[in-house]
Amino acid sequence: YQRRVRENSFCDMMFFLLLGMSAAAASNSKTPSKELFMASAAQEMVYLVEKNQSQAHVTLGGFVNRDRATKPEMIGACFLDKVNYVLDHDAVAWQPSHLAVDLAACCTIVPSNTPVSKKCVEQIEYPYSLLHRSKTVTELRARRQIELDITSHLIGHARALLCQKAGKIQACPSFTGDSHDMKLLNLCPNVSPDQPQQVCDPDELFAFVTEGTGDVDPDMKDEI
């Protein structure tokens, strides 16, 4: 019951935040990007990306140095980049298929059918399914719930892969992000891969999103 109340409070806060921002955005309104093809399941989408049958991009958000990071660290950075686009760029609303396809691309950082690749596919199955479903969601609160669930699922995996740690991060040698990025990395310290039932603190996410609203590019990048 407490978990449901906290989830609903995040949806409500995000709903009113968006209402407050709507007037400022009216003069520079966005329209959703052209949708990309999305396979119904993450594993199939990863396969299509591997075969160059999709317009996917492996993006690490500047969170690691590509030349120095290990493959798992790069996957963690790729996951964190997707969390960033969910929270800071409202990508679930504007580019859900782009986000889903690029999430699948995270698992192509390593060769297919390797243990790391198979584990990556397992880790993205749930958030990918949420993004696939989000294409038919029109109600704002329902979309905010999807964003909360995606963030709660991916952030723990991102932190574990990037820093080999759970909980709040004091030092992460491979991490090259700035202070705002470190706040992103440290969101939801209660969430870890071995506790999938845990969800992010809605108040914490709301504070992070509010702090970052001034930095959001009004002309959403076409390439995630």
Tab-separated table of C-alpha atoms in Angstrom:
chain	number	residue	atom	x	y	z
A	1	TYR	CA	0.000	0.000	0.000
A	2	GLN	CA	2.783	2.440	0.920
A	3	ARG	CA	4.582	1.661	-2.340
A	4	ARG	CA	1.447	2.423	-4.351
A	5	VAL	CA	0.907	5.720	-2.521
A	6	ARG	CA	4.492	6.785	-3.247
A	7	GLU	CA	4.130	5.843	-6.910
A	8	ASN	CA	0.920	7.811	-7.208
A	9	SER	CA	2.477	10.824	-5.488
A	10	PHE	CA	5.210	10.916	-8.124
A	11	CYS	CA	2.656	10.731	-10.922
A	12	ASP	CA	0.653	13.550	-9.334
A	13	MET	CA	3.716	15.752	-8.793
A	14	MET	CA	4.926	15.206	-12.330
A	15	PHE	CA	1.422	15.934	-13.624
A	16	PHE	CA	1.324	19.328	-11.950
A	17	LEU	CA	4.933	20.065	-12.908
A	18	LEU	CA	4.012	19.501	-16.541
A	19	LEU	CA	0.972	21.723	-16.190
A	20	GLY	CA	3.160	24.459	-14.741
A	21	MET	CA	5.592	24.168	-17.634
A	22	SER	CA	2.944	24.022	-20.349
A	23	ALA	CA	2.488	27.762	-20.700
A	24	ALA	CA	6.200	28.368	-21.195
A	25	ALA	CA	6.388	25.540	-23.709
A	26	ALA	CA	3.359	26.624	-25.682
A	27	SER	CA	5.303	29.038	-27.844
A	28	ASN	CA	7.871	26.346	-28.622
A	29	SER	CA	5.683	23.271	-28.733
A	30	LYS	CA	7.108	19.933	-29.755
A	31	THR	CA	5.591	17.219	-31.871
A	32	PRO	CA	6.561	13.597	-31.435
A	33	SER	CA	9.380	12.388	-33.678
A	34	LYS	CA	8.681	9.957	-36.467
A	35	GLU	CA	8.315	6.574	-34.874
A	36	LEU	CA	10.811	3.797	-35.544
A	37	PHE	CA	9.850	0.175	-35.923
A	38	MET	CA	9.819	-1.626	-32.581
A	39	ALA	CA	9.856	-5.380	-32.282
A	40	SER	CA	7.399	-6.705	-29.741
A	41	ALA	CA	10.159	-8.186	-27.541
A	42	ALA	CA	13.580	-6.937	-26.481
A	43	GLN	CA	15.472	-10.010	-27.677
A	44	GLU	CA	14.096	-9.637	-31.201
A	45	MET	CA	14.930	-5.932	-31.216
A	46	VAL	CA	18.510	-6.630	-30.146
A	47	TYR	CA	18.788	-9.129	-32.997
A	48	LEU	CA	17.555	-6.552	-35.526
A	49	VAL	CA	20.055	-3.996	-34.250
A	50	GLU	CA	22.869	-6.533	-34.510
A	51	LYS	CA	21.880	-7.203	-38.132
A	52	ASN	CA	21.782	-3.459	-38.925
A	53	GLN	CA	18.073	-3.658	-39.629
A	54	SER	CA	17.228	-0.717	-37.371
A	55	GLN	CA	18.261	2.921	-36.964
A	56	ALA	CA	19.837	2.348	-33.574
A	57	HIS	CA	22.628	4.233	-31.856
A	58	VAL	CA	24.861	3.131	-28.987
A	59	THR	CA	25.043	6.233	-26.803
A	60	LEU	CA	26.893	6.431	-23.500
A	61	GLY	CA	25.961	9.974	-22.464
A	62	GLY	CA	29.563	10.986	-21.875
A	63	PHE	CA	29.459	8.981	-18.652
A	64	VAL	CA	32.547	6.888	-19.459
A	65	ASN	CA	35.603	7.067	-21.672
A	66	ARG	CA	34.980	4.633	-24.534
A	67	ASP	CA	38.682	3.880	-24.875
A	68	ARG	CA	39.182	2.991	-21.222
A	69	ALA	CA	35.897	1.572	-19.983
A	70	THR	CA	35.202	-2.143	-19.842
A	71	LYS	CA	32.306	-3.524	-21.860
A	72	PRO	CA	30.059	-3.939	-18.771
A	73	GLU	CA	30.858	-0.346	-17.747
A	74	MET	CA	29.860	0.813	-21.212
A	75	ILE	CA	26.568	-1.066	-20.923
A	76	GLY	CA	25.996	0.601	-17.541
A	77	ALA	CA	26.658	4.007	-19.086
A	78	CYS	CA	24.272	3.158	-21.912
A	79	PHE	CA	21.563	2.293	-19.372
A	80	LEU	CA	22.200	5.497	-17.427
A	81	ASP	CA	21.942	7.498	-20.627
A	82	LYS	CA	18.445	6.101	-21.152
A	83	VAL	CA	17.445	7.023	-17.596
A	84	ASN	CA	18.706	10.518	-18.342
A	85	TYR	CA	16.480	10.763	-21.405
A	86	VAL	CA	13.477	9.521	-19.463
A	87	LEU	CA	13.892	12.095	-16.691
A	88	ASP	CA	15.604	15.102	-18.269
A	89	HIS	CA	14.192	14.947	-21.789
A	90	ASP	CA	10.712	13.400	-21.452
A	91	ALA	CA	11.646	10.841	-24.103
A	92	VAL	CA	8.815	8.474	-23.193
A	93	ALA	CA	6.403	11.133	-24.419
A	94	TRP	CA	8.310	12.367	-27.459
A	95	GLN	CA	10.514	9.514	-28.682
A	96	PRO	CA	9.467	6.191	-27.120
A	97	SER	CA	10.460	4.076	-30.115
A	98	HIS	CA	13.841	5.838	-30.474
A	99	LEU	CA	14.477	5.263	-26.781
A	100	ALA	CA	13.464	1.602	-26.973
A	101	VAL	CA	15.598	0.877	-30.029
A	102	ASP	CA	18.623	2.579	-28.494
A	103	LEU	CA	18.041	0.695	-25.240
A	104	ALA	CA	18.226	-2.528	-27.241
A	105	ALA	CA	21.441	-1.250	-28.823
A	106	CYS	CA	23.055	-1.228	-25.375
A	107	CYS	CA	23.158	-5.015	-25.554
A	108	THR	CA	25.121	-4.974	-28.821
A	109	ILE	CA	28.177	-3.494	-27.086
A	110	VAL	CA	29.317	-7.068	-26.532
A	111	PRO	CA	29.114	-9.969	-29.016
A	112	SER	CA	25.793	-11.773	-29.202
A	113	ASN	CA	25.158	-15.035	-27.341
A	114	THR	CA	27.821	-14.285	-24.731
A	115	PRO	CA	26.918	-14.408	-21.033
A	116	VAL	CA	27.146	-10.601	-20.761
A	117	SER	CA	24.941	-10.134	-23.819
A	118	LYS	CA	22.316	-12.587	-22.573
A	119	LYS	CA	22.296	-10.923	-19.152
A	120	CYS	CA	21.875	-7.513	-20.790
A	121	VAL	CA	18.843	-8.706	-22.725
A	122	GLU	CA	17.319	-10.027	-19.508
A	123	GLN	CA	17.918	-6.667	-17.834
A	124	ILE	CA	16.179	-4.644	-20.541
A	125	GLU	CA	13.193	-6.946	-21.120
A	126	TYR	CA	10.933	-5.179	-18.620
A	127	PRO	CA	11.756	-1.541	-19.465
A	128	TYR	CA	11.607	-2.370	-23.178
A	129	SER	CA	8.120	-3.830	-22.724
A	130	LEU	CA	7.073	-0.656	-20.914
A	131	LEU	CA	8.326	1.509	-23.770
A	132	HIS	CA	6.513	-0.694	-26.267
A	133	ARG	CA	3.319	-0.287	-24.275
A	134	SER	CA	3.801	3.455	-23.835
A	135	LYS	CA	3.070	4.053	-27.519
A	136	THR	CA	-0.602	3.427	-26.811
A	137	VAL	CA	-0.720	5.360	-23.526
A	138	THR	CA	-2.314	8.786	-23.776
A	139	GLU	CA	-3.133	9.562	-20.142
A	140	LEU	CA	-0.394	11.643	-18.517
A	141	ARG	CA	-0.417	9.978	-15.111
A	142	ALA	CA	-0.149	6.537	-16.697
A	143	ARG	CA	2.854	7.688	-18.700
A	144	ARG	CA	4.523	9.082	-15.575
A	145	GLN	CA	4.019	5.700	-13.916
A	146	ILE	CA	5.822	4.060	-16.826
A	147	GLU	CA	8.681	6.542	-16.418
A	148	LEU	CA	8.930	5.735	-12.718
A	149	ASP	CA	9.023	2.001	-13.417
A	150	ILE	CA	11.655	2.333	-16.157
A	151	THR	CA	13.864	4.486	-13.940
A	152	SER	CA	13.479	2.167	-10.963
A	153	HIS	CA	14.455	-0.838	-13.058
A	154	LEU	CA	17.398	0.585	-15.002
A	155	ILE	CA	19.134	2.793	-12.424
A	156	GLY	CA	20.239	-0.085	-10.183
A	157	HIS	CA	21.648	-2.055	-13.102
A	158	ALA	CA	23.421	1.051	-14.426
A	159	ARG	CA	25.074	1.719	-11.066
A	160	ALA	CA	26.102	-1.905	-10.552
A	161	LEU	CA	27.641	-2.178	-14.016
A	162	LEU	CA	29.355	1.213	-13.921
A	163	CYS	CA	30.651	1.173	-10.380
A	164	GLN	CA	30.287	-2.456	-9.229
A	165	LYS	CA	28.409	-1.104	-6.222
A	166	ALA	CA	24.902	-0.760	-4.874
A	167	GLY	CA	23.464	2.166	-2.963
A	168	LYS	CA	24.904	5.650	-2.793
A	169	ILE	CA	28.130	6.084	-4.753
A	170	GLN	CA	30.981	8.080	-3.248
A	171	ALA	CA	33.542	7.176	-5.893
A	172	CYS	CA	33.235	5.495	-9.269
A	173	PRO	CA	36.610	5.416	-11.069
A	174	SER	CA	35.199	4.789	-14.538
A	175	PHE	CA	32.568	7.554	-14.315
A	176	THR	CA	33.367	10.746	-16.265
A	177	GLY	CA	30.130	12.685	-15.869
A	178	ASP	CA	29.710	16.122	-14.280
A	179	SER	CA	28.062	16.998	-10.958
A	180	HIS	CA	24.547	16.798	-12.392
A	181	ASP	CA	25.372	13.406	-13.882
A	182	MET	CA	26.618	12.217	-10.490
A	183	LYS	CA	23.271	13.178	-8.975
A	184	LEU	CA	21.636	11.098	-11.693
A	185	LEU	CA	23.908	8.150	-10.911
A	186	ASN	CA	23.058	8.417	-7.205
A	187	LEU	CA	19.291	8.499	-7.634
A	188	CYS	CA	17.305	5.795	-5.883
A	189	PRO	CA	20.027	4.359	-3.577
A	190	ASN	CA	17.442	1.897	-2.244
A	191	VAL	CA	17.180	0.238	-5.658
A	192	SER	CA	19.579	-2.548	-6.661
A	193	PRO	CA	19.468	-5.453	-9.122
A	194	ASP	CA	18.993	-7.977	-6.314
A	195	GLN	CA	15.940	-6.084	-4.999
A	196	PRO	CA	13.703	-5.694	-8.059
A	197	GLN	CA	10.651	-5.016	-5.910
A	198	GLN	CA	12.084	-1.676	-4.771
A	199	VAL	CA	11.074	1.561	-6.497
A	200	CYS	CA	12.595	5.000	-6.584
A	201	ASP	CA	11.540	7.638	-4.089
A	202	PRO	CA	9.060	9.825	-6.018
A	203	ASP	CA	10.053	12.917	-4.007
A	204	GLU	CA	13.698	12.401	-4.962
A	205	LEU	CA	12.891	12.040	-8.655
A	206	PHE	CA	10.643	15.074	-8.570
A	207	ALA	CA	13.429	17.175	-7.026
A	208	PHE	CA	15.902	15.973	-9.654
A	209	VAL	CA	13.541	16.686	-12.557
A	210	THR	CA	12.655	20.114	-11.166
A	211	GLU	CA	16.331	21.008	-10.778
A	212	GLY	CA	17.071	19.959	-14.330
A	213	THR	CA	14.134	21.570	-16.128
A	214	GLY	CA	16.141	24.668	-16.910
A	215	ASP	CA	18.710	22.554	-18.743
A	216	VAL	CA	16.294	20.682	-21.000
A	217	ASP	CA	16.810	21.360	-24.678
A	218	PRO	CA	13.419	22.568	-25.969
A	219	ASP	CA	14.228	21.158	-29.397
A	220	MET	CA	14.499	17.505	-28.447
A	221	LYS	CA	17.503	15.882	-30.082
A	222	ASP	CA	16.487	13.715	-33.010
A	223	GLU	CA	19.202	11.242	-32.147
A	224	ILE	CA	19.054	9.679	-28.726
